Amino acid sequence: MRIVATALLALALPLTTAQAPAEKAAVALGSVIPAPSEVRPGGTAFRLTDRTVIEAPRGSRNVAERLAEALRPATGYRLPIVERSSSRKISLRTGHRDGYRLTVGRDEIAISAGDNAGLFAGVQTLRQLLPPAIDAATPQRARWLVAGGEIVDRPRFAYRGAMLDLARHFHTPAEVKRYIDEISRFKVNHLHLHLSDDQGWRIQIDSWPRLTAVGGAPGTGVDGVGGGYLTKAGYRDLVRYAAERYVTIVPEIDMPGHVNAAQVAYPELTCDGVAPPPRTDTAVGYSSLCIGKEVTYRFAEDVIRELAALTPGPYLHIGGDEAHATSEADYVAFQQRVLPLVAKYGKTAYGWNEIDQAPAAADAVLQYWNLEPTVTLRHASKVVLSPANRAYLDMKYTPSTPLGLSWAGYIEVRTAYDWDPTSYVAERAILGVEAPLWSETLRDLDDIEFMAFPRLAAIAELGWSPHRDWESFRERIRAYYPRWETRGVDFYRSPQIG
């Protein structure tokens, strides 16, 4: 099979004589983010009309519903979902071995994949092959053409993640859902939620109710704004919403550092039994659970047990970063007791790269956030790469960016795109990549979108695509701008994109 390295090749290929003249108005088959593995333009375009149906087996009904939900508003078409049809159709089929295959002809668009997650990935590609007006919320006058040909596509890494910090500033479930909608368009399949920190506690824990009564109260968060928390019902609803879009929620409770909010609520978690003052600043590294007290491990186990019961996904993140107030010996002792608790409750432990100091991290996944250009694994065998000077979406684009921080440097779009995960560690050790977005300077959805896009799309392509080509990405992301504009996404217009 010939591999087409970038969308530029697809853009450069001339129309074949078999293609209908109308196809000249269609989006080029390779103009997709993340870049597909293989693109073979050719044949006749498919035209979506009011007679088109969506054909899907009963087991793939959710994917079909997500597709119909995406296409109905702008087209105004019914797009009924059926199990079998001889009409002009978009068909969804399971059975393809790896990734997905999308084939476009005059009478049918066929998407086949090994499972529903693969079908959903194919649906995201199809959405980008329709004109940008397809993202409008009301019926549009447009010719809904999809260029003829075939895409064969598969992910480079299994884990392609984004992280959103709810602790420094609480973002509402509606905002989180909107973020899920946007990241899933780029085949991001994990959303890591940072649920506790020095400034706030954002998830209900029944056995320790003051965590949210105090740590989620109004006035918590950086600068005393952004109070709130997720009830268990609200968290379950987010998990369900994400799962319908083939995104797995990864919850994080940070410890033994970043625990000031918990200690305000429960002074027994300090070594002297005295509650510290609430913190609304952005300092780090000053708080620590008391490693020698048994209440610390009762607290840790209760939180892990309740959170694991709420979370169907395989991972539970226990933080572990910037524990500067914990001695190295105490830190290792803490991890030796707490990391096995995650497995006790049926989850894979996941933590920032500092946890690799402990032998118990051998069965855990590390999240690498440091600035060094290489990763040395002492105990763990799998890593998710989030180097702060490349992947942290809360870093300013330039010195004049109104939001964000700059301690890891300035991250313009090309800086976020132009790095190779395998330069940090051998590919066999890489579970995937993740783009964290910390909330010290964020306040609302517009802030989230401005800092995330287009850099999140760049990280998503690194996680999915087998090839990296800045000029190709630059052209494709520029062509994507009208889609964000149609949806009202407040993205950053980088001068590097033009």
PDB file of C-alpha atoms in Angstrom, residues 45-314:
ATOM      1  CA  ALA A  45     -18.192  12.891  -5.566  1.00  0.00           C
ATOM      2  CA  PHE A  46     -21.034  11.957  -3.237  1.00  0.00           C
ATOM      3  CA  ARG A  47     -23.801  14.515  -2.836  1.00  0.00           C
ATOM      4  CA  LEU A  48     -25.742  14.612   0.413  1.00  0.00           C
ATOM      5  CA  THR A  49     -29.445  15.258  -0.308  1.00  0.00           C
ATOM      6  CA  ASP A  50     -32.786  15.153   1.435  1.00  0.00           C
ATOM      7  CA  ARG A  51     -33.083  11.486   0.361  1.00  0.00           C
ATOM      8  CA  THR A  52     -29.840  10.364   1.979  1.00  0.00           C
ATOM      9  CA  VAL A  53     -30.111   7.847   4.798  1.00  0.00           C
ATOM     10  CA  ILE A  54     -27.624   6.639   7.402  1.00  0.00           C
ATOM     11  CA  GLU A  55     -27.241   2.872   7.433  1.00  0.00           C
ATOM     12  CA  ALA A  56     -25.832   1.340  10.618  1.00  0.00           C
ATOM     13  CA  PRO A  57     -26.128  -1.919  12.545  1.00  0.00           C
ATOM     14  CA  ARG A  58     -27.965  -1.765  15.827  1.00  0.00           C
ATOM     15  CA  GLY A  59     -24.708  -1.981  17.784  1.00  0.00           C
ATOM     16  CA  SER A  60     -23.421   1.195  16.106  1.00  0.00           C
ATOM     17  CA  ARG A  61     -26.552   3.231  16.710  1.00  0.00           C
ATOM     18  CA  ASN A  62     -24.753   5.746  18.936  1.00  0.00           C
ATOM     19  CA  VAL A  63     -22.237   6.608  16.200  1.00  0.00           C
ATOM     20  CA  ALA A  64     -25.056   6.992  13.689  1.00  0.00           C
ATOM     21  CA  GLU A  65     -26.927   9.292  16.059  1.00  0.00           C
ATOM     22  CA  ARG A  66     -23.845  11.452  16.573  1.00  0.00           C
ATOM     23  CA  LEU A  67     -23.447  11.714  12.776  1.00  0.00           C
ATOM     24  CA  ALA A  68     -27.106  12.597  12.207  1.00  0.00           C
ATOM     25  CA  GLU A  69     -26.974  15.084  15.073  1.00  0.00           C
ATOM     26  CA  ALA A  70     -24.001  16.787  13.397  1.00  0.00           C
ATOM     27  CA  LEU A  71     -25.494  16.966   9.894  1.00  0.00           C
ATOM     28  CA  ARG A  72     -29.184  17.703  10.422  1.00  0.00           C
ATOM     29  CA  PRO A  73     -29.079  21.366  11.602  1.00  0.00           C
ATOM     30  CA  ALA A  74     -27.212  22.831   8.614  1.00  0.00           C
ATOM     31  CA  THR A  75     -28.727  20.586   5.939  1.00  0.00           C
ATOM     32  CA  GLY A  76     -32.275  20.562   7.257  1.00  0.00           C
ATOM     33  CA  TYR A  77     -32.486  16.938   6.121  1.00  0.00           C
ATOM     34  CA  ARG A  78     -34.128  14.126   8.110  1.00  0.00           C
ATOM     35  CA  LEU A  79     -31.243  11.681   7.538  1.00  0.00           C
ATOM     36  CA  PRO A  80     -33.125   8.697   8.974  1.00  0.00           C
ATOM     37  CA  ILE A  81     -31.087   5.929  10.602  1.00  0.00           C
ATOM     38  CA  VAL A  82     -31.848   2.477   9.230  1.00  0.00           C
ATOM     39  CA  GLU A  83     -30.289  -0.969   9.545  1.00  0.00           C
ATOM     40  CA  ARG A  84     -30.419  -1.709   5.803  1.00  0.00           C
ATOM     41  CA  SER A  85     -31.115   0.405   2.717  1.00  0.00           C
ATOM     42  CA  SER A  86     -30.655   0.406  -1.046  1.00  0.00           C
ATOM     43  CA  SER A  87     -30.937   4.207  -1.180  1.00  0.00           C
ATOM     44  CA  ARG A  88     -28.102   6.671  -1.521  1.00  0.00           C
ATOM     45  CA  LYS A  89     -26.539   6.415   1.879  1.00  0.00           C
ATOM     46  CA  ILE A  90     -23.809   6.886   4.395  1.00  0.00           C
ATOM     47  CA  SER A  91     -23.095   3.414   5.744  1.00  0.00           C
ATOM     48  CA  LEU A  92     -21.325   2.516   8.972  1.00  0.00           C
ATOM     49  CA  ARG A  93     -19.880  -0.978   9.252  1.00  0.00           C
ATOM     50  CA  THR A  94     -17.729  -2.778  11.768  1.00  0.00           C
ATOM     51  CA  GLY A  95     -15.211  -5.398  10.665  1.00  0.00           C
ATOM     52  CA  HIS A  96     -12.271  -3.379   9.339  1.00  0.00           C
ATOM     53  CA  ARG A  97      -9.208  -4.623  11.201  1.00  0.00           C
ATOM     54  CA  ASP A  98      -7.416  -1.493  12.367  1.00  0.00           C
ATOM     55  CA  GLY A  99      -8.340   2.181  12.431  1.00  0.00           C
ATOM     56  CA  TYR A 100     -10.998   3.014   9.834  1.00  0.00           C
ATOM     57  CA  ARG A 101     -11.534   3.079   6.077  1.00  0.00           C
ATOM     58  CA  LEU A 102     -13.652   5.776   4.426  1.00  0.00           C
ATOM     59  CA  THR A 103     -14.680   5.218   0.797  1.00  0.00           C
ATOM     60  CA  VAL A 104     -16.593   7.832  -1.192  1.00  0.00           C
ATOM     61  CA  GLY A 105     -18.485   7.066  -4.412  1.00  0.00           C
ATOM     62  CA  ARG A 106     -21.464   8.511  -6.245  1.00  0.00           C
ATOM     63  CA  ASP A 107     -24.092   6.507  -4.349  1.00  0.00           C
ATOM     64  CA  GLU A 108     -22.468   5.738  -1.026  1.00  0.00           C
ATOM     65  CA  ILE A 109     -20.045   6.884   1.607  1.00  0.00           C
ATOM     66  CA  ALA A 110     -18.894   3.784   3.452  1.00  0.00           C
ATOM     67  CA  ILE A 111     -17.065   3.970   6.776  1.00  0.00           C
ATOM     68  CA  SER A 112     -15.777   0.685   8.161  1.00  0.00           C
ATOM     69  CA  ALA A 113     -13.823   0.126  11.374  1.00  0.00           C
ATOM     70  CA  GLY A 114     -13.003  -2.552  13.890  1.00  0.00           C
ATOM     71  CA  ASP A 115     -15.155  -0.964  16.592  1.00  0.00           C
ATOM     72  CA  ASN A 116     -17.416   1.990  17.268  1.00  0.00           C
ATOM     73  CA  ALA A 117     -14.535   4.205  18.370  1.00  0.00           C
ATOM     74  CA  GLY A 118     -12.987   3.674  14.936  1.00  0.00           C
ATOM     75  CA  LEU A 119     -16.296   4.467  13.252  1.00  0.00           C
ATOM     76  CA  PHE A 120     -16.561   7.660  15.295  1.00  0.00           C
ATOM     77  CA  ALA A 121     -13.069   8.661  14.151  1.00  0.00           C
ATOM     78  CA  GLY A 122     -14.172   8.100  10.553  1.00  0.00           C
ATOM     79  CA  VAL A 123     -17.247  10.250  11.166  1.00  0.00           C
ATOM     80  CA  GLN A 124     -15.018  13.114  12.359  1.00  0.00           C
ATOM     81  CA  THR A 125     -13.078  12.856   9.096  1.00  0.00           C
ATOM     82  CA  LEU A 126     -16.300  12.886   7.092  1.00  0.00           C
ATOM     83  CA  ARG A 127     -17.483  16.034   8.867  1.00  0.00           C
ATOM     84  CA  GLN A 128     -14.302  17.829   7.779  1.00  0.00           C
ATOM     85  CA  LEU A 129     -14.804  16.690   4.170  1.00  0.00           C
ATOM     86  CA  LEU A 130     -18.105  18.564   3.971  1.00  0.00           C
ATOM     87  CA  PRO A 131     -18.111  22.353   3.456  1.00  0.00           C
ATOM     88  CA  PRO A 132     -17.552  24.491   6.589  1.00  0.00           C
ATOM     89  CA  ALA A 133     -21.196  25.547   6.489  1.00  0.00           C
ATOM     90  CA  ILE A 134     -22.071  22.051   7.750  1.00  0.00           C
ATOM     91  CA  ASP A 135     -21.274  23.331  11.250  1.00  0.00           C
ATOM     92  CA  ALA A 136     -24.002  25.977  11.155  1.00  0.00           C
ATOM     93  CA  ALA A 137     -26.837  25.683  13.660  1.00  0.00           C
ATOM     94  CA  THR A 138     -29.547  26.553  11.104  1.00  0.00           C
ATOM     95  CA  PRO A 139     -30.320  25.323   7.557  1.00  0.00           C
ATOM     96  CA  GLN A 140     -27.890  26.622   4.913  1.00  0.00           C
ATOM     97  CA  ARG A 141     -28.093  26.887   1.145  1.00  0.00           C
ATOM     98  CA  ALA A 142     -25.170  24.736   0.069  1.00  0.00           C
ATOM     99  CA  ARG A 143     -24.242  21.814  -2.160  1.00  0.00           C
ATOM    100  CA  TRP A 144     -23.183  19.146   0.304  1.00  0.00           C
ATOM    101  CA  LEU A 145     -20.448  17.441  -1.712  1.00  0.00           C
ATOM    102  CA  VAL A 146     -17.803  14.989  -0.517  1.00  0.00           C
ATOM    103  CA  ALA A 147     -14.879  14.378  -2.879  1.00  0.00           C
ATOM    104  CA  GLY A 148     -14.563  10.880  -4.327  1.00  0.00           C
ATOM    105  CA  GLY A 149     -11.804   8.518  -3.239  1.00  0.00           C
ATOM    106  CA  GLU A 150     -10.625   6.584  -0.221  1.00  0.00           C
ATOM    107  CA  ILE A 151      -8.949   7.270   3.115  1.00  0.00           C
ATOM    108  CA  VAL A 152      -7.321   4.493   5.123  1.00  0.00           C
ATOM    109  CA  ASP A 153      -6.399   5.772   8.548  1.00  0.00           C
ATOM    110  CA  ARG A 154      -5.208   4.578  11.938  1.00  0.00           C
ATOM    111  CA  PRO A 155      -3.855   6.227  15.124  1.00  0.00           C
ATOM    112  CA  ARG A 156      -0.161   6.372  15.883  1.00  0.00           C
ATOM    113  CA  PHE A 157      -0.704   6.246  19.665  1.00  0.00           C
ATOM    114  CA  ALA A 158      -3.569   4.716  21.634  1.00  0.00           C
ATOM    115  CA  TYR A 159      -3.796   7.640  24.084  1.00  0.00           C
ATOM    116  CA  ARG A 160      -4.485  11.112  22.701  1.00  0.00           C
ATOM    117  CA  GLY A 161      -5.406  13.425  25.514  1.00  0.00           C
ATOM    118  CA  ALA A 162      -6.344  16.874  26.702  1.00  0.00           C
ATOM    119  CA  MET A 163      -6.408  18.054  30.311  1.00  0.00           C
ATOM    120  CA  LEU A 164      -8.626  20.707  31.862  1.00  0.00           C
ATOM    121  CA  ASP A 165      -7.952  22.159  35.317  1.00  0.00           C
ATOM    122  CA  LEU A 166     -11.180  22.559  37.313  1.00  0.00           C
ATOM    123  CA  ALA A 167      -9.397  23.216  40.611  1.00  0.00           C
ATOM    124  CA  ARG A 168      -7.788  26.642  40.079  1.00  0.00           C
ATOM    125  CA  HIS A 169     -11.002  27.788  38.428  1.00  0.00           C
ATOM    126  CA  PHE A 170     -14.147  25.691  38.312  1.00  0.00           C
ATOM    127  CA  HIS A 171     -15.482  25.287  34.789  1.00  0.00           C
ATOM    128  CA  THR A 172     -19.132  24.336  34.569  1.00  0.00           C
ATOM    129  CA  PRO A 173     -20.343  21.011  33.181  1.00  0.00           C
ATOM    130  CA  ALA A 174     -21.716  22.892  30.157  1.00  0.00           C
ATOM    131  CA  GLU A 175     -18.265  24.347  29.455  1.00  0.00           C
ATOM    132  CA  VAL A 176     -16.621  20.942  29.864  1.00  0.00           C
ATOM    133  CA  LYS A 177     -19.130  19.391  27.457  1.00  0.00           C
ATOM    134  CA  ARG A 178     -18.411  22.077  24.884  1.00  0.00           C
ATOM    135  CA  TYR A 179     -14.707  21.315  25.254  1.00  0.00           C
ATOM    136  CA  ILE A 180     -15.399  17.604  24.779  1.00  0.00           C
ATOM    137  CA  ASP A 181     -17.286  18.413  21.576  1.00  0.00           C
ATOM    138  CA  GLU A 182     -14.355  20.387  20.209  1.00  0.00           C
ATOM    139  CA  ILE A 183     -11.523  18.031  21.167  1.00  0.00           C
ATOM    140  CA  SER A 184     -13.334  14.953  19.889  1.00  0.00           C
ATOM    141  CA  ARG A 185     -13.413  16.500  16.402  1.00  0.00           C
ATOM    142  CA  PHE A 186      -9.633  16.010  16.318  1.00  0.00           C
ATOM    143  CA  LYS A 187      -9.856  12.382  17.481  1.00  0.00           C
ATOM    144  CA  VAL A 188      -8.711  13.198  21.014  1.00  0.00           C
ATOM    145  CA  ASN A 189      -9.949  10.253  23.074  1.00  0.00           C
ATOM    146  CA  HIS A 190      -9.078  11.114  26.697  1.00  0.00           C
ATOM    147  CA  LEU A 191     -10.018  14.100  28.848  1.00  0.00           C
ATOM    148  CA  HIS A 192      -8.004  14.381  32.061  1.00  0.00           C
ATOM    149  CA  LEU A 193      -9.833  16.439  34.695  1.00  0.00           C
ATOM    150  CA  HIS A 194      -7.668  18.021  37.415  1.00  0.00           C
ATOM    151  CA  LEU A 195     -10.168  17.972  40.283  1.00  0.00           C
ATOM    152  CA  SER A 196      -8.226  19.129  43.351  1.00  0.00           C
ATOM    153  CA  ASP A 197      -5.452  21.531  44.226  1.00  0.00           C
ATOM    154  CA  ASP A 198      -4.393  24.076  46.815  1.00  0.00           C
ATOM    155  CA  GLN A 199      -7.103  26.525  45.745  1.00  0.00           C
ATOM    156  CA  GLY A 200     -10.122  24.221  45.499  1.00  0.00           C
ATOM    157  CA  TRP A 201     -11.677  20.751  45.668  1.00  0.00           C
ATOM    158  CA  ARG A 202     -14.108  20.019  42.829  1.00  0.00           C
ATOM    159  CA  ILE A 203     -15.569  16.506  43.214  1.00  0.00           C
ATOM    160  CA  GLN A 204     -18.082  15.261  45.802  1.00  0.00           C
ATOM    161  CA  ILE A 205     -16.671  12.639  48.187  1.00  0.00           C
ATOM    162  CA  ASP A 206     -19.382  11.302  50.497  1.00  0.00           C
ATOM    163  CA  SER A 207     -17.030  10.032  53.202  1.00  0.00           C
ATOM    164  CA  TRP A 208     -15.344  13.443  53.453  1.00  0.00           C
ATOM    165  CA  PRO A 209     -18.190  15.906  52.780  1.00  0.00           C
ATOM    166  CA  ARG A 210     -16.364  19.067  53.877  1.00  0.00           C
ATOM    167  CA  LEU A 211     -13.996  18.711  50.907  1.00  0.00           C
ATOM    168  CA  THR A 212     -16.603  20.302  48.650  1.00  0.00           C
ATOM    169  CA  ALA A 213     -18.536  22.181  51.345  1.00  0.00           C
ATOM    170  CA  VAL A 214     -15.336  24.119  52.073  1.00  0.00           C
ATOM    171  CA  GLY A 215     -13.084  23.472  49.067  1.00  0.00           C
ATOM    172  CA  GLY A 216     -15.827  24.081  46.504  1.00  0.00           C
ATOM    173  CA  ALA A 217     -17.477  27.046  48.179  1.00  0.00           C
ATOM    174  CA  PRO A 218     -17.797  30.500  46.615  1.00  0.00           C
ATOM    175  CA  GLY A 219     -14.533  32.366  46.935  1.00  0.00           C
ATOM    176  CA  THR A 220     -12.360  29.347  46.231  1.00  0.00           C
ATOM    177  CA  GLY A 221     -10.082  29.376  43.222  1.00  0.00           C
ATOM    178  CA  VAL A 222      -7.331  31.709  42.072  1.00  0.00           C
ATOM    179  CA  ASP A 223      -8.136  35.312  43.023  1.00  0.00           C
ATOM    180  CA  GLY A 224     -11.162  34.040  44.949  1.00  0.00           C
ATOM    181  CA  VAL A 225     -13.256  33.486  41.809  1.00  0.00           C
ATOM    182  CA  GLY A 226     -14.431  30.276  40.243  1.00  0.00           C
ATOM    183  CA  GLY A 227     -16.089  28.402  43.123  1.00  0.00           C
ATOM    184  CA  GLY A 228     -18.139  25.278  42.503  1.00  0.00           C
ATOM    185  CA  TYR A 229     -17.784  21.524  42.263  1.00  0.00           C
ATOM    186  CA  LEU A 230     -19.108  18.445  40.514  1.00  0.00           C
ATOM    187  CA  THR A 231     -21.708  16.410  42.332  1.00  0.00           C
ATOM    188  CA  LYS A 232     -21.463  12.682  41.797  1.00  0.00           C
ATOM    189  CA  ALA A 233     -24.484  12.885  39.501  1.00  0.00           C
ATOM    190  CA  GLY A 234     -22.867  15.729  37.567  1.00  0.00           C
ATOM    191  CA  TYR A 235     -19.624  13.797  37.200  1.00  0.00           C
ATOM    192  CA  ARG A 236     -21.467  10.684  35.997  1.00  0.00           C
ATOM    193  CA  ASP A 237     -23.289  12.829  33.447  1.00  0.00           C
ATOM    194  CA  LEU A 238     -19.964  14.172  32.125  1.00  0.00           C
ATOM    195  CA  VAL A 239     -18.589  10.622  31.922  1.00  0.00           C
ATOM    196  CA  ARG A 240     -21.663   9.540  29.963  1.00  0.00           C
ATOM    197  CA  TYR A 241     -21.522  12.540  27.629  1.00  0.00           C
ATOM    198  CA  ALA A 242     -17.841  11.961  26.934  1.00  0.00           C
ATOM    199  CA  ALA A 243     -18.324   8.232  26.368  1.00  0.00           C
ATOM    200  CA  GLU A 244     -20.973   8.956  23.734  1.00  0.00           C
ATOM    201  CA  ARG A 245     -18.199  10.809  21.889  1.00  0.00           C
ATOM    202  CA  TYR A 246     -15.607   8.089  22.560  1.00  0.00           C
ATOM    203  CA  VAL A 247     -13.707  10.210  25.043  1.00  0.00           C
ATOM    204  CA  THR A 248     -12.584   8.569  28.300  1.00  0.00           C
ATOM    205  CA  ILE A 249     -12.585  10.717  31.430  1.00  0.00           C
ATOM    206  CA  VAL A 250      -9.404  10.467  33.518  1.00  0.00           C
ATOM    207  CA  PRO A 251      -9.970  11.979  36.996  1.00  0.00           C
ATOM    208  CA  GLU A 252      -7.067  13.390  39.007  1.00  0.00           C
ATOM    209  CA  ILE A 253      -6.756  13.970  42.749  1.00  0.00           C
ATOM    210  CA  ASP A 254      -3.339  15.499  43.354  1.00  0.00           C
ATOM    211  CA  MET A 255      -1.363  14.288  46.382  1.00  0.00           C
ATOM    212  CA  PRO A 256       0.719  14.330  48.580  1.00  0.00           C
ATOM    213  CA  GLY A 257       1.288  17.968  47.531  1.00  0.00           C
ATOM    214  CA  HIS A 258      -1.252  20.464  46.155  1.00  0.00           C
ATOM    215  CA  VAL A 259      -3.557  19.638  49.098  1.00  0.00           C
ATOM    216  CA  ASN A 260      -4.107  22.949  50.880  1.00  0.00           C
ATOM    217  CA  ALA A 261      -7.848  23.002  50.084  1.00  0.00           C
ATOM    218  CA  ALA A 262      -8.275  19.538  51.602  1.00  0.00           C
ATOM    219  CA  GLN A 263      -6.354  20.572  54.724  1.00  0.00           C
ATOM    220  CA  VAL A 264      -8.483  23.691  55.173  1.00  0.00           C
ATOM    221  CA  ALA A 265     -11.512  21.401  55.194  1.00  0.00           C
ATOM    222  CA  TYR A 266      -9.892  18.707  57.387  1.00  0.00           C
ATOM    223  CA  PRO A 267      -7.095  19.979  59.648  1.00  0.00           C
ATOM    224  CA  GLU A 268      -6.316  16.413  60.771  1.00  0.00           C
ATOM    225  CA  LEU A 269      -4.611  15.971  57.387  1.00  0.00           C
ATOM    226  CA  THR A 270      -1.837  18.329  58.573  1.00  0.00           C
ATOM    227  CA  CYS A 271       0.932  17.177  60.892  1.00  0.00           C
ATOM    228  CA  ASP A 272       0.047  19.681  63.632  1.00  0.00           C
ATOM    229  CA  GLY A 273      -3.734  19.371  63.318  1.00  0.00           C
ATOM    230  CA  VAL A 274      -4.098  23.084  62.568  1.00  0.00           C
ATOM    231  CA  ALA A 275      -5.979  24.216  59.476  1.00  0.00           C
ATOM    232  CA  PRO A 276      -3.877  26.343  57.110  1.00  0.00           C
ATOM    233  CA  PRO A 277      -5.368  29.534  55.688  1.00  0.00           C
ATOM    234  CA  PRO A 278      -7.199  29.216  52.357  1.00  0.00           C
ATOM    235  CA  ARG A 279      -5.051  30.020  49.355  1.00  0.00           C
ATOM    236  CA  THR A 280      -6.152  31.944  46.274  1.00  0.00           C
ATOM    237  CA  ASP A 281      -2.696  32.708  44.888  1.00  0.00           C
ATOM    238  CA  THR A 282      -0.747  30.755  42.260  1.00  0.00           C
ATOM    239  CA  ALA A 283       2.219  29.581  44.367  1.00  0.00           C
ATOM    240  CA  VAL A 284       3.039  25.852  44.319  1.00  0.00           C
ATOM    241  CA  GLY A 285       5.010  23.330  46.330  1.00  0.00           C
ATOM    242  CA  TYR A 286       4.205  24.453  49.889  1.00  0.00           C
ATOM    243  CA  SER A 287       1.563  21.915  51.000  1.00  0.00           C
ATOM    244  CA  SER A 288       1.904  18.254  51.938  1.00  0.00           C
ATOM    245  CA  LEU A 289      -0.182  15.539  53.509  1.00  0.00           C
ATOM    246  CA  CYS A 290       1.301  14.242  56.771  1.00  0.00           C
ATOM    247  CA  ILE A 291       3.054  11.069  55.655  1.00  0.00           C
ATOM    248  CA  GLY A 292       3.350   9.526  59.139  1.00  0.00           C
ATOM    249  CA  LYS A 293      -0.332   9.758  60.117  1.00  0.00           C
ATOM    250  CA  GLU A 294      -2.712   6.886  59.389  1.00  0.00           C
ATOM    251  CA  VAL A 295      -5.561   9.322  58.688  1.00  0.00           C
ATOM    252  CA  THR A 296      -3.642  10.299  55.538  1.00  0.00           C
ATOM    253  CA  TYR A 297      -4.012   6.812  54.095  1.00  0.00           C
ATOM    254  CA  ARG A 298      -7.626   6.478  55.212  1.00  0.00           C
ATOM    255  CA  PHE A 299      -8.309   9.726  53.377  1.00  0.00           C
ATOM    256  CA  ALA A 300      -6.403   8.597  50.265  1.00  0.00           C
ATOM    257  CA  GLU A 301      -8.150   5.233  50.148  1.00  0.00           C
ATOM    258  CA  ASP A 302     -11.625   6.697  50.644  1.00  0.00           C
ATOM    259  CA  VAL A 303     -11.104   9.203  47.825  1.00  0.00           C
ATOM    260  CA  ILE A 304      -9.647   6.580  45.480  1.00  0.00           C
ATOM    261  CA  ARG A 305     -12.435   4.108  46.284  1.00  0.00           C
ATOM    262  CA  GLU A 306     -15.251   6.579  45.644  1.00  0.00           C
ATOM    263  CA  LEU A 307     -13.677   8.043  42.534  1.00  0.00           C
ATOM    264  CA  ALA A 308     -12.912   4.608  41.074  1.00  0.00           C
ATOM    265  CA  ALA A 309     -16.537   3.591  41.591  1.00  0.00           C
ATOM    266  CA  LEU A 310     -17.666   6.644  39.610  1.00  0.00           C
ATOM    267  CA  THR A 311     -15.199   6.140  36.750  1.00  0.00           C
ATOM    268  CA  PRO A 312     -15.645   3.390  34.124  1.00  0.00           C
ATOM    269  CA  GLY A 313     -12.383   4.279  32.361  1.00  0.00           C
ATOM    270  CA  PRO A 314      -9.181   2.394  33.204  1.00  0.00           C
TER     271      PRO A 314
END
